[in-house]
Short mmCIF file of C-alpha atoms in Angstrom, two decimals:
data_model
loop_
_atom_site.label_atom_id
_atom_site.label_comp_id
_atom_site.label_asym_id
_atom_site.label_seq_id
_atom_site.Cartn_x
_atom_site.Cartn_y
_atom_site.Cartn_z
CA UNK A 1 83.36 73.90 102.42
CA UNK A 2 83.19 75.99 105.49
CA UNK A 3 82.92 74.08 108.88
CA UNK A 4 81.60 75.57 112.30
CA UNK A 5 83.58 76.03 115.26
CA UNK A 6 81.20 74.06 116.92
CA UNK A 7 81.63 70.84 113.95
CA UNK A 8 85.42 71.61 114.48
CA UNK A 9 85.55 70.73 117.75
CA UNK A 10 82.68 67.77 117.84
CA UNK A 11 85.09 66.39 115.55
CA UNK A 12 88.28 67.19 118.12
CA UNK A 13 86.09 65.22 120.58
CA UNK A 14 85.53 62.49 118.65
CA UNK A 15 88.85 61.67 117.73
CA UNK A 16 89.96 62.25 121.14
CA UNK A 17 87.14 59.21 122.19
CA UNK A 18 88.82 57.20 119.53
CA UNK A 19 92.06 57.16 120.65
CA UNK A 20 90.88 56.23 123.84
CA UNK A 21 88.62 53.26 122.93
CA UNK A 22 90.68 50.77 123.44
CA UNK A 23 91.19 51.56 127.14
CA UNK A 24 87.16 50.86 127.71
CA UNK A 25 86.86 53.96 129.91
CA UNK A 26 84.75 57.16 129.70
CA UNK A 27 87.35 60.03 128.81
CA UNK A 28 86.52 63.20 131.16
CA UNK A 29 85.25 66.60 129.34
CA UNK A 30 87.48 68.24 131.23
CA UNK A 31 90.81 66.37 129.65
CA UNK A 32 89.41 66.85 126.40
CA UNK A 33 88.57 70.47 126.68
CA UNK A 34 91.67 71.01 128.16
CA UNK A 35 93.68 69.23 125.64
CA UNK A 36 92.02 71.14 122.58
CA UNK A 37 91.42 74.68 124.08
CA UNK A 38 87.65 74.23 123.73
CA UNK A 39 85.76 75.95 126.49
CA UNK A 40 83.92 72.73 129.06
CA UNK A 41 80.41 74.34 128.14
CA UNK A 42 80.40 74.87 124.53
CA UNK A 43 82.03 70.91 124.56
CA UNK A 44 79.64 69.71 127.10
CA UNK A 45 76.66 70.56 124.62
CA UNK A 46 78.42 69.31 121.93
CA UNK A 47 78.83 65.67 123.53
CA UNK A 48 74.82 66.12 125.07
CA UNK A 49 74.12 66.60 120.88
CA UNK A 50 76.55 63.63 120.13
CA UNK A 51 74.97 61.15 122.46
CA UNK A 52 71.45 62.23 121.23
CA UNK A 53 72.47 60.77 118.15
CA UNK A 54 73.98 57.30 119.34
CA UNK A 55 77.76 58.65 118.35
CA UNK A 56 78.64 58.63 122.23
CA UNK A 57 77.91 57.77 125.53
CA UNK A 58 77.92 59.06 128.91
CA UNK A 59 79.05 57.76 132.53
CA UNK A 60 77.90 60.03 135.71
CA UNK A 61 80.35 60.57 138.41
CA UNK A 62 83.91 61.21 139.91
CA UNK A 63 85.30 58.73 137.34
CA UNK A 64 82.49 59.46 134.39
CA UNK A 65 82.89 60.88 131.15
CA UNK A 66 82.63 60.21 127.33
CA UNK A 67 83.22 57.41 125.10
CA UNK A 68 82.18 55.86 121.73
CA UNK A 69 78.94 54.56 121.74
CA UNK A 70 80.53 52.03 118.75
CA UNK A 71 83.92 51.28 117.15
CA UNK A 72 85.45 54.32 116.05
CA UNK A 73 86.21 52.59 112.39
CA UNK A 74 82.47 52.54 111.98
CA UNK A 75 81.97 56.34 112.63
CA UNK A 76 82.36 58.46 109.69
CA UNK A 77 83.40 62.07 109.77
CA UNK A 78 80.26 63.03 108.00
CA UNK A 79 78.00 60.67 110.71
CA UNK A 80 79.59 63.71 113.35
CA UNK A 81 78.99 66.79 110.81
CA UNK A 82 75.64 65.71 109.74
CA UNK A 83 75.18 65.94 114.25
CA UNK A 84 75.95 68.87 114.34
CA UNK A 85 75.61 71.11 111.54
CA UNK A 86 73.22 69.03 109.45
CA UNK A 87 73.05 67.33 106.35
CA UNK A 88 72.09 70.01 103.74
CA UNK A 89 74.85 72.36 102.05
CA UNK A 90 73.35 72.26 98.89
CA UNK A 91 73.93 75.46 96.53
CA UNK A 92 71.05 77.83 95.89
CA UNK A 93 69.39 77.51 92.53
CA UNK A 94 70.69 79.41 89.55
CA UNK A 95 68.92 82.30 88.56
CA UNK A 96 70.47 82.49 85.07
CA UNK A 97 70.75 79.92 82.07
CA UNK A 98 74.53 80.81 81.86
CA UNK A 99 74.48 80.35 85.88
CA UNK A 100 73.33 76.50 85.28
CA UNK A 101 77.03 74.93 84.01
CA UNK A 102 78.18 76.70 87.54
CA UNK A 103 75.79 75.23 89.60
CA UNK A 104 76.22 72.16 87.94
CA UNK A 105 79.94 72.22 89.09
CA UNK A 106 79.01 73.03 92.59
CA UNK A 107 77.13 70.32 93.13
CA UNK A 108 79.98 67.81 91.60
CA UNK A 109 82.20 69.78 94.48
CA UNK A 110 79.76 69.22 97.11
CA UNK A 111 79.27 65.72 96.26
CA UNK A 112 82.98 64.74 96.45
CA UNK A 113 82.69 66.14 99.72
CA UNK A 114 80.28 64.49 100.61
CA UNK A 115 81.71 61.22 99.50
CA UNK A 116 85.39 61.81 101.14
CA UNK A 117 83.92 62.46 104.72
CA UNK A 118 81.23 59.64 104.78
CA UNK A 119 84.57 57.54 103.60
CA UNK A 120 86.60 59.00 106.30
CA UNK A 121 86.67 57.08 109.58
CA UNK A 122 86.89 58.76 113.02
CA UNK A 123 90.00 55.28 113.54
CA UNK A 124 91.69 57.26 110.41
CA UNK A 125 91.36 60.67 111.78
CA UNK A 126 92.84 58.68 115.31
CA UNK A 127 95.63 56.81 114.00
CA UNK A 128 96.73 60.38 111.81
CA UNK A 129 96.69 61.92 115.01
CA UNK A 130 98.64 59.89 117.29
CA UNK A 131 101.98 62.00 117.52
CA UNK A 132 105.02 60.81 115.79
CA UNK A 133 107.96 59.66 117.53
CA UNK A 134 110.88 61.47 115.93
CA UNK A 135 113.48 60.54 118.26
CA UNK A 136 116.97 59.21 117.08
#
């Protein structure tokens, strides 16, 4: 499965919201951006996309930004990729006989994909990313 830059970082952005639900304020582009190495534009159209499709939320102003437009437990990785890339990877059609048992296998693959990130929360992604505390 190949994922866009742009999918790569909506999903950055995301989890970033997540871990900042709790707190009940919007999270500034800028922090995020900063924080992930993803340039303020590219991210801002990302979010614009994001909100478009009820994932986030927006607050104008000196103390505005981004947050989850719902709990982050109820926002599946594949809700954000579907966003932004879309929803159809499906393989081309075979051209042989012999091709079919292939294709048949690709679309098992793409199904278990399927199936792991619309089972894979943006509060799992969160928690996974919280940084360990490996002090003695």
């Amino acid at each position: 499965m190949k994922v866009s830059a742009k999918a790569e970082y909506a999903c950055l952005a995301v989890i970033a919201l997540a871990s900042r639900y709790l707190l009940d304020k919007p999270v500034p582009i800028r922090e995020i951006a900063e924080s992930h190495g993803i340039p303020e534009t590219f991210l801002t159209q990302i979010l614009i996309r994001l909100k478009g499709a009820g994932l986030v939320t927006s607050t104008r102003g000196s103390s505005g930004g981004y947050r989850l437009a719902r709990d982050p437990g109820e926002i599946s990785l594949g809700d954000v990729l579907r966003v932004i890339d879309g929803g159809d990877h499906s393989a081309r059609a075979p051209r042989r006989a012999s091709a079919v048992v292939l294709s048949q296998l690709w679309e098992q693959i793409q199904a278990s994909q399927v199936h792991i990130l619309n089972h894979t929360s943006i509060a799992q992604l969160a928690e996974q990313s919280k940084t360990p505390d490996w002090t003695i």
